[in-house]
């Protein structure tokens, strides 16, 4: 069974930094891409950043220039370095992985439980 475990969330003042981590474990044949999404109260889940196994990254407009996503393929881990945090970054951050559990199964979408990030003004 595949598990995604996030860590690194917390409370930070505006202008501060946090680093999120997400480790994928379990039955994994290959990971195509990983990413971070977030959901604030009363809002829909939105893209923060994604990265492919080859290192191609994509960012949501609201975080470009402030957040950096990276991936350690050997550790099946994705990181999100968040700098210059703003109160509007407050949300639950969810890790996502697009992976195959076996060579003959399709690529599936997997999610972590989420980690709370709160930015105070």
PDB file of C-alpha atoms in Angstrom:
ATOM      1  CA  UNK A   1       0.000   0.000   0.000  1.00  0.00           C
ATOM      2  CA  UNK A   2       1.299   3.417  -0.942  1.00  0.00           C
ATOM      3  CA  UNK A   3       1.655   6.055   1.759  1.00  0.00           C
ATOM      4  CA  UNK A   4       2.530   9.731   1.496  1.00  0.00           C
ATOM      5  CA  UNK A   5       3.665  11.349   4.726  1.00  0.00           C
ATOM      6  CA  UNK A   6       4.088  15.105   4.926  1.00  0.00           C
ATOM      7  CA  UNK A   7       6.059  17.060   7.518  1.00  0.00           C
ATOM      8  CA  UNK A   8       7.322  20.567   8.143  1.00  0.00           C
ATOM      9  CA  UNK A   9       4.145  22.572   8.518  1.00  0.00           C
ATOM     10  CA  UNK A  10       3.581  24.996  11.356  1.00  0.00           C
ATOM     11  CA  UNK A  11       3.084  28.589  12.393  1.00  0.00           C
ATOM     12  CA  UNK A  12       5.333  31.323  11.024  1.00  0.00           C
ATOM     13  CA  UNK A  13       5.243  35.094  10.851  1.00  0.00           C
ATOM     14  CA  UNK A  14       4.758  36.900   7.567  1.00  0.00           C
ATOM     15  CA  UNK A  15       8.041  37.169   5.709  1.00  0.00           C
ATOM     16  CA  UNK A  16       9.333  33.957   7.231  1.00  0.00           C
ATOM     17  CA  UNK A  17      10.180  30.598   5.703  1.00  0.00           C
ATOM     18  CA  UNK A  18       9.148  26.978   6.033  1.00  0.00           C
ATOM     19  CA  UNK A  19      10.245  23.783   4.332  1.00  0.00           C
ATOM     20  CA  UNK A  20       7.765  20.997   3.692  1.00  0.00           C
ATOM     21  CA  UNK A  21       8.769  17.406   3.017  1.00  0.00           C
ATOM     22  CA  UNK A  22       6.792  14.451   1.698  1.00  0.00           C
ATOM     23  CA  UNK A  23       8.043  10.877   1.630  1.00  0.00           C
ATOM     24  CA  UNK A  24       6.396   8.207  -0.491  1.00  0.00           C
ATOM     25  CA  UNK A  25       6.632   4.630   0.738  1.00  0.00           C
ATOM     26  CA  UNK A  26       5.117   1.255   0.005  1.00  0.00           C
ATOM     27  CA  UNK A  27       4.558  -0.588  -3.241  1.00  0.00           C
ATOM     28  CA  UNK A  28       6.171   1.659  -5.842  1.00  0.00           C
ATOM     29  CA  UNK A  29       7.368   0.707  -9.310  1.00  0.00           C
ATOM     30  CA  UNK A  30       7.990   4.232 -10.555  1.00  0.00           C
ATOM     31  CA  UNK A  31       7.122   7.823  -9.697  1.00  0.00           C
ATOM     32  CA  UNK A  32       6.301  10.058 -12.651  1.00  0.00           C
ATOM     33  CA  UNK A  33       5.784  13.313 -10.780  1.00  0.00           C
ATOM     34  CA  UNK A  34       5.140  14.785  -7.366  1.00  0.00           C
ATOM     35  CA  UNK A  35       3.692  18.032  -6.205  1.00  0.00           C
ATOM     36  CA  UNK A  36       2.018  20.202  -3.617  1.00  0.00           C
ATOM     37  CA  UNK A  37      -1.499  21.547  -3.550  1.00  0.00           C
ATOM     38  CA  UNK A  38      -3.192  23.632  -0.883  1.00  0.00           C
ATOM     39  CA  UNK A  39      -6.658  24.340   0.364  1.00  0.00           C
ATOM     40  CA  UNK A  40      -7.662  27.298   2.484  1.00  0.00           C
ATOM     41  CA  UNK A  41     -10.949  27.377   4.430  1.00  0.00           C
ATOM     42  CA  UNK A  42     -13.876  27.998   2.109  1.00  0.00           C
ATOM     43  CA  UNK A  43     -11.732  27.723  -1.012  1.00  0.00           C
ATOM     44  CA  UNK A  44     -11.045  25.047  -3.585  1.00  0.00           C
ATOM     45  CA  UNK A  45      -7.823  23.076  -3.621  1.00  0.00           C
ATOM     46  CA  UNK A  46      -5.250  24.824  -5.799  1.00  0.00           C
ATOM     47  CA  UNK A  47      -1.929  24.019  -7.384  1.00  0.00           C
ATOM     48  CA  UNK A  48       1.169  25.173  -5.543  1.00  0.00           C
ATOM     49  CA  UNK A  49       3.911  23.393  -7.472  1.00  0.00           C
ATOM     50  CA  UNK A  50       4.660  20.167  -9.290  1.00  0.00           C
ATOM     51  CA  UNK A  51       7.858  18.525 -10.465  1.00  0.00           C
ATOM     52  CA  UNK A  52       8.528  15.613 -12.785  1.00  0.00           C
ATOM     53  CA  UNK A  53      11.035  12.863 -12.178  1.00  0.00           C
ATOM     54  CA  UNK A  54      13.229  14.579 -14.725  1.00  0.00           C
ATOM     55  CA  UNK A  55      13.189  17.818 -12.760  1.00  0.00           C
ATOM     56  CA  UNK A  56      10.749  19.928 -14.746  1.00  0.00           C
ATOM     57  CA  UNK A  57       8.890  22.210 -12.322  1.00  0.00           C
ATOM     58  CA  UNK A  58       5.641  24.121 -12.586  1.00  0.00           C
ATOM     59  CA  UNK A  59       4.315  26.727 -10.131  1.00  0.00           C
ATOM     60  CA  UNK A  60       1.037  28.367  -9.328  1.00  0.00           C
ATOM     61  CA  UNK A  61       1.033  32.074 -10.159  1.00  0.00           C
ATOM     62  CA  UNK A  62       0.622  33.141  -6.535  1.00  0.00           C
ATOM     63  CA  UNK A  63       3.850  31.432  -5.397  1.00  0.00           C
ATOM     64  CA  UNK A  64       6.190  32.023  -8.327  1.00  0.00           C
ATOM     65  CA  UNK A  65       9.460  33.551  -7.203  1.00  0.00           C
ATOM     66  CA  UNK A  66       8.827  32.690  -3.533  1.00  0.00           C
ATOM     67  CA  UNK A  67       8.492  28.890  -3.416  1.00  0.00           C
ATOM     68  CA  UNK A  68      10.864  26.262  -4.773  1.00  0.00           C
ATOM     69  CA  UNK A  69      10.021  22.596  -5.321  1.00  0.00           C
ATOM     70  CA  UNK A  70      12.646  19.886  -5.496  1.00  0.00           C
ATOM     71  CA  UNK A  71      12.679  16.106  -5.598  1.00  0.00           C
ATOM     72  CA  UNK A  72      15.108  13.481  -4.382  1.00  0.00           C
ATOM     73  CA  UNK A  73      14.406  10.500  -6.623  1.00  0.00           C
ATOM     74  CA  UNK A  74      16.575   8.144  -4.571  1.00  0.00           C
ATOM     75  CA  UNK A  75      14.576   8.918  -1.435  1.00  0.00           C
ATOM     76  CA  UNK A  76      11.143   9.175  -3.084  1.00  0.00           C
ATOM     77  CA  UNK A  77      10.860  12.547  -1.395  1.00  0.00           C
ATOM     78  CA  UNK A  78       9.621  15.925  -2.551  1.00  0.00           C
ATOM     79  CA  UNK A  79      10.376  19.215  -0.821  1.00  0.00           C
ATOM     80  CA  UNK A  80       8.768  22.627  -0.902  1.00  0.00           C
ATOM     81  CA  UNK A  81      10.880  25.543   0.243  1.00  0.00           C
ATOM     82  CA  UNK A  82       8.574  28.436   1.048  1.00  0.00           C
ATOM     83  CA  UNK A  83      10.095  31.894   1.471  1.00  0.00           C
ATOM     84  CA  UNK A  84       8.578  35.343   1.949  1.00  0.00           C
ATOM     85  CA  UNK A  85       5.436  33.781   3.320  1.00  0.00           C
ATOM     86  CA  UNK A  86       2.238  35.811   3.367  1.00  0.00           C
ATOM     87  CA  UNK A  87      -0.928  35.421   5.447  1.00  0.00           C
ATOM     88  CA  UNK A  88      -2.729  34.371   2.258  1.00  0.00           C
ATOM     89  CA  UNK A  89      -0.446  31.323   2.078  1.00  0.00           C
ATOM     90  CA  UNK A  90      -2.276  29.949   5.113  1.00  0.00           C
ATOM     91  CA  UNK A  91      -3.806  26.619   4.149  1.00  0.00           C
ATOM     92  CA  UNK A  92      -3.567  22.876   4.483  1.00  0.00           C
ATOM     93  CA  UNK A  93      -0.838  21.712   2.126  1.00  0.00           C
ATOM     94  CA  UNK A  94      -1.282  18.330   0.472  1.00  0.00           C
ATOM     95  CA  UNK A  95       1.395  16.207  -1.142  1.00  0.00           C
ATOM     96  CA  UNK A  96       0.527  14.468  -4.410  1.00  0.00           C
ATOM     97  CA  UNK A  97       2.291  11.691  -6.280  1.00  0.00           C
ATOM     98  CA  UNK A  98       1.584  10.281  -9.722  1.00  0.00           C
ATOM     99  CA  UNK A  99       3.030   6.813  -9.693  1.00  0.00           C
ATOM    100  CA  UNK A 100       2.769   3.195 -10.788  1.00  0.00           C
ATOM    101  CA  UNK A 101       2.600   0.495  -8.139  1.00  0.00           C
ATOM    102  CA  UNK A 102       3.599  -2.236 -10.600  1.00  0.00           C
ATOM    103  CA  UNK A 103       4.978  -2.308 -14.117  1.00  0.00           C
ATOM    104  CA  UNK A 104       1.605  -3.327 -15.562  1.00  0.00           C
ATOM    105  CA  UNK A 105      -0.652  -0.916 -13.663  1.00  0.00           C
ATOM    106  CA  UNK A 106      -1.685   2.553 -14.818  1.00  0.00           C
ATOM    107  CA  UNK A 107      -0.358   5.731 -13.279  1.00  0.00           C
ATOM    108  CA  UNK A 108      -2.453   6.580 -10.250  1.00  0.00           C
ATOM    109  CA  UNK A 109      -2.999   9.703  -8.186  1.00  0.00           C
ATOM    110  CA  UNK A 110      -2.053   9.481  -4.506  1.00  0.00           C
ATOM    111  CA  UNK A 111      -2.467  12.042  -1.746  1.00  0.00           C
ATOM    112  CA  UNK A 112      -1.083  12.677   1.699  1.00  0.00           C
ATOM    113  CA  UNK A 113      -3.160  13.625   4.724  1.00  0.00           C
ATOM    114  CA  UNK A 114      -2.094  17.250   4.614  1.00  0.00           C
ATOM    115  CA  UNK A 115      -0.059  19.532   6.837  1.00  0.00           C
ATOM    116  CA  UNK A 116      -1.229  22.874   8.191  1.00  0.00           C
ATOM    117  CA  UNK A 117       0.702  26.020   7.344  1.00  0.00           C
ATOM    118  CA  UNK A 118      -0.352  29.169   9.175  1.00  0.00           C
ATOM    119  CA  UNK A 119       1.198  32.554   8.437  1.00  0.00           C
ATOM    120  CA  UNK A 120       0.484  35.299  10.936  1.00  0.00           C
ATOM    121  CA  UNK A 121       0.501  38.972  10.015  1.00  0.00           C
TER     122      UNK A 121
END
